């Protein structure tokens, strides 16, 4: 799992405003999804595929409904770690970017470290962190999530801080505005949409890394642990039901940050 | 109003140091006076230094030789005292602020109270005809409307001098003519002196009391053409059709096309014969 490759981290993935969404933009992917699930179900019925290879969508869904309370429990466990990681990583990433923007030396020193960090599979640190903080605590998972989050937030915030238009900078010079006023009225508002782009990329990374970190040990709550346990006891539909829970959790994080991003960027069309 | 000149430039020069030792002379020996309330346009081809001259007056750039005073002060002091308002080719509005908040920005920088600010913003929006759009955001306005907001913003602190760097350059011809007519009215109401940079000869002639014709490499003033309407003309759409208007346009065009050759006649340097 390449959590945080350079591509993912640096791309700003421009999103289109919500008002551009059309019925057809929703219809096309929905049709594809329905067709895929239908074909999947048909293939399993037609070829009598065993559930340990691939369970049918129907059996996954009924297992999901039957064990929804434990799926929900797992989502809360993993979601909490991801959320803490996201918040801590976001604060550190933003503060780091503000510092790097203000002090050029910090930027130059941080550049190779950030580049190196962005290719390290941070979840690989999980086993070492479990030993450091004890296998009974969620600390290691939160740290893994936070570390994954820092990079895209840092890079996007830093980029945003540097997007101030020359015409705005000159205007502020003409007004002889104090640095604090410039920061409040121009620099920070310019950077804000970029910060939220970073957060949107980071939000799904936080869920993925918090979940994968569970594979390497730690307490038993959480979706990652539930998936490995169900698979180990040959309960494949249940394992897939937890996978479905993970997808929903990841989507929830993504959609919430996406909506916030769109709201923040709603008046960015003008000059 | 004092008799102090709005802008006084003497032997102003600006040389940009190029990397390979080849200096670029953007401005050379510029003498220019702008009286209070006078509308002066700078016109010339790209690279003639007209924008550089405006930027030096605005203290966004510094001259490498000569002297400049704005209302008898240094350009920096005039900037710190907010003696001028400025509008660029890009409206340069802050997209996250409403139209009213954009117009009030300079007032906010300089600590005007909320009530005072609101009153002045309402007055300015009325002047540029955008009262109904006070709560809109820049991305909801057309290019011409955005530029009107920028002009209102430039006028926010009732400056005695207005610096405009091709403010209508990005607008279509029809919007442009309407904006010119509005600018004439607004300047008449505010009584501010204007330094206006443009590429368009009719625009310069229509708006200005005097048109300063410049040539590039090095950036120099070729001549200064008096373009005040005479013979009872007012600066309105009829003036665009007047023979006198065409005559002045032709005169400016001639000077522009003649280029540096006409520079051989130093008597035509304008400032001296004021």
Coordinates of C-alpha atoms in Angstrom, one line a residue, chain A residues 5-186:
Chain A
X5 CA 3.4 8.7 -2.7
X6 CA 4.6 12.0 -4.0
X7 CA 1.9 12.1 -6.7
X8 CA -1.0 11.8 -4.2
X9 CA 0.7 14.3 -1.9
X10 CA 1.4 17.1 -4.3
X11 CA -1.5 17.0 -6.7
X12 CA -4.1 19.5 -5.8
X13 CA -6.8 17.6 -7.6
X14 CA -9.0 20.5 -8.5
X15 CA -12.6 19.8 -7.7
X16 CA -15.5 21.3 -9.5
X17 CA -18.0 23.4 -7.6
X18 CA -21.2 21.6 -6.4
X19 CA -23.4 23.8 -8.6
X20 CA -21.8 22.2 -11.7
X21 CA -23.1 18.8 -10.7
X22 CA -25.7 17.5 -13.1
X23 CA -28.0 14.5 -12.9
X24 CA -25.9 12.8 -15.5
X25 CA -22.8 13.3 -13.5
X26 CA -24.4 11.1 -10.8
X27 CA -26.2 8.8 -13.2
X28 CA -23.2 7.5 -15.1
X29 CA -21.2 6.2 -12.1
X30 CA -24.4 4.8 -10.5
X31 CA -25.2 2.8 -13.7
X32 CA -21.6 1.5 -13.7
X33 CA -21.8 0.5 -10.0
X34 CA -25.1 -1.3 -10.4
X35 CA -23.8 -3.2 -13.5
X36 CA -20.6 -4.2 -11.8
X37 CA -22.4 -5.5 -8.7
X38 CA -25.0 -7.3 -10.9
X39 CA -22.3 -9.0 -12.9
X40 CA -20.5 -9.9 -9.8
X41 CA -23.6 -11.6 -8.3
X42 CA -24.4 -13.3 -11.6
X43 CA -20.8 -14.6 -12.0
X44 CA -20.8 -16.1 -8.5
X45 CA -24.2 -17.8 -9.1
X46 CA -23.3 -19.0 -12.5
X47 CA -19.9 -20.4 -11.7
X48 CA -20.6 -21.5 -8.1
X49 CA -17.6 -19.6 -6.8
X50 CA -16.7 -20.5 -3.2
X51 CA -17.1 -17.7 -0.6
X52 CA -13.5 -18.0 0.5
X53 CA -12.5 -16.9 -3.0
X54 CA -15.1 -14.1 -3.4
X55 CA -18.3 -14.0 -1.5
X56 CA -21.4 -12.7 -3.4
X57 CA -22.5 -9.1 -2.9
X58 CA -25.8 -10.5 -1.5
X59 CA -24.1 -12.5 1.2
X60 CA -21.8 -9.6 2.1
X61 CA -24.8 -7.3 2.4
X62 CA -26.8 -9.6 4.6
X63 CA -23.7 -10.2 6.8
X64 CA -23.2 -6.5 6.9
X65 CA -26.8 -6.0 8.1
X66 CA -26.6 -8.9 10.6
X67 CA -23.4 -7.7 12.3
X68 CA -24.0 -3.9 11.8
X69 CA -23.4 -3.2 15.5
X70 CA -19.9 -4.7 15.4
X71 CA -19.2 -3.0 12.1
X72 CA -20.3 0.3 13.6
X73 CA -18.2 -0.4 16.7
X74 CA -15.2 -1.0 14.4
X75 CA -15.9 2.2 12.4
X76 CA -16.0 4.2 15.6
X77 CA -12.7 2.7 16.8
X78 CA -10.8 3.3 13.6
X79 CA -12.6 6.6 12.9
X80 CA -11.6 8.0 16.3
X81 CA -7.9 7.2 15.6
X82 CA -8.1 8.6 12.1
X83 CA -9.8 11.8 13.3
X84 CA -7.3 12.4 16.1
X85 CA -4.5 11.7 13.6
X86 CA -6.1 14.1 11.1
X87 CA -6.5 16.9 13.6
X88 CA -3.0 16.6 15.1
X89 CA -1.4 16.2 11.6
X90 CA -3.3 19.1 10.2
X91 CA -2.3 21.4 13.0
X92 CA 1.4 20.4 12.8
X93 CA 1.3 20.6 9.0
X94 CA -0.2 24.1 8.9
X95 CA 2.1 25.4 11.6
X96 CA 5.1 23.9 9.8
X97 CA 4.0 25.5 6.6
X98 CA 3.5 28.9 8.2
X99 CA 7.0 28.6 9.7
X100 CA 8.6 27.5 6.4
X101 CA 6.9 30.4 4.6
X102 CA 8.1 32.9 7.2
X103 CA 11.7 31.6 7.5
X104 CA 13.3 30.5 4.3
X105 CA 16.0 28.5 6.1
X106 CA 13.3 26.3 7.6
X107 CA 11.8 25.7 4.2
X108 CA 15.2 24.7 2.7
X109 CA 15.9 22.4 5.7
X110 CA 12.4 20.8 5.6
X111 CA 12.3 20.2 1.8
X112 CA 14.5 17.1 1.7
X113 CA 12.9 15.7 4.8
X114 CA 9.4 16.2 3.5
X115 CA 10.4 14.6 0.2
X116 CA 11.9 11.6 2.0
X117 CA 9.0 11.3 4.3
X118 CA 6.5 11.4 1.5
X119 CA 8.0 8.2 0.0
X120 CA 8.3 6.3 3.3
X121 CA 5.4 3.9 3.9
X122 CA 4.6 5.3 7.2
X123 CA 2.4 2.4 8.3
X124 CA 5.7 0.4 8.3
X125 CA 6.6 2.3 11.5
X126 CA 3.5 0.8 13.2
X127 CA 5.2 -2.3 14.7
X128 CA 8.0 -0.2 16.2
X129 CA 5.6 2.3 17.6
X130 CA 3.5 -0.4 19.2
X131 CA 6.7 -1.5 21.1
X132 CA 7.3 2.2 22.1
X133 CA 3.8 3.0 23.4
X134 CA 2.6 -0.4 24.4
X135 CA 0.2 -2.7 22.5
X136 CA -2.8 -1.8 24.6
X137 CA -2.9 1.8 23.6
X138 CA -4.1 3.4 20.4
X139 CA -1.3 6.0 20.5
X140 CA 0.8 4.2 17.7
X141 CA -2.2 4.3 15.3
X142 CA -2.9 8.0 16.0
X143 CA 0.8 8.8 15.4
X144 CA 0.8 6.8 12.1
X145 CA -2.3 8.6 10.9
X146 CA -0.9 12.0 12.0
X147 CA 2.4 11.4 10.2
X148 CA 0.6 10.5 7.0
X149 CA -1.5 13.6 7.2
X150 CA 1.3 16.1 7.9
X151 CA 2.8 15.8 4.5
X152 CA 0.0 16.7 2.1
X153 CA -1.3 19.4 4.5
X154 CA 2.2 20.9 4.8
X155 CA 2.9 20.9 1.1
X156 CA -0.5 22.3 0.1
X157 CA -0.6 25.0 2.8
X158 CA 2.9 26.1 1.8
X159 CA 1.9 26.3 -1.8
X160 CA -1.3 28.2 -0.9
X161 CA 0.7 30.7 1.2
X162 CA 2.7 31.4 -2.0
X163 CA -0.3 32.0 -4.2
X164 CA -0.8 35.7 -3.2
X165 CA -1.3 37.6 -6.5
X166 CA 1.2 40.3 -7.3
X167 CA -1.7 42.8 -7.7
X168 CA -2.8 42.0 -4.2
X169 CA 0.7 42.3 -2.8
X170 CA 1.1 45.7 -4.6
X171 CA -2.2 46.9 -3.4
X172 CA -1.2 46.2 0.2
X173 CA 2.1 47.9 -0.3
X174 CA 0.3 51.0 -1.7
X175 CA -2.0 51.0 1.4
X176 CA 1.1 50.7 3.6
X177 CA -0.7 47.9 5.4
X178 CA 0.8 46.3 8.5
X179 CA 2.1 42.7 8.1
X180 CA -0.6 41.4 10.5
X181 CA -3.3 43.1 8.4
X182 CA -1.9 41.6 5.2
X183 CA -1.8 38.1 6.7
X184 CA -5.3 38.4 7.9
X185 CA -6.9 39.9 4.8
X186 CA -4.8 38.5 2.0

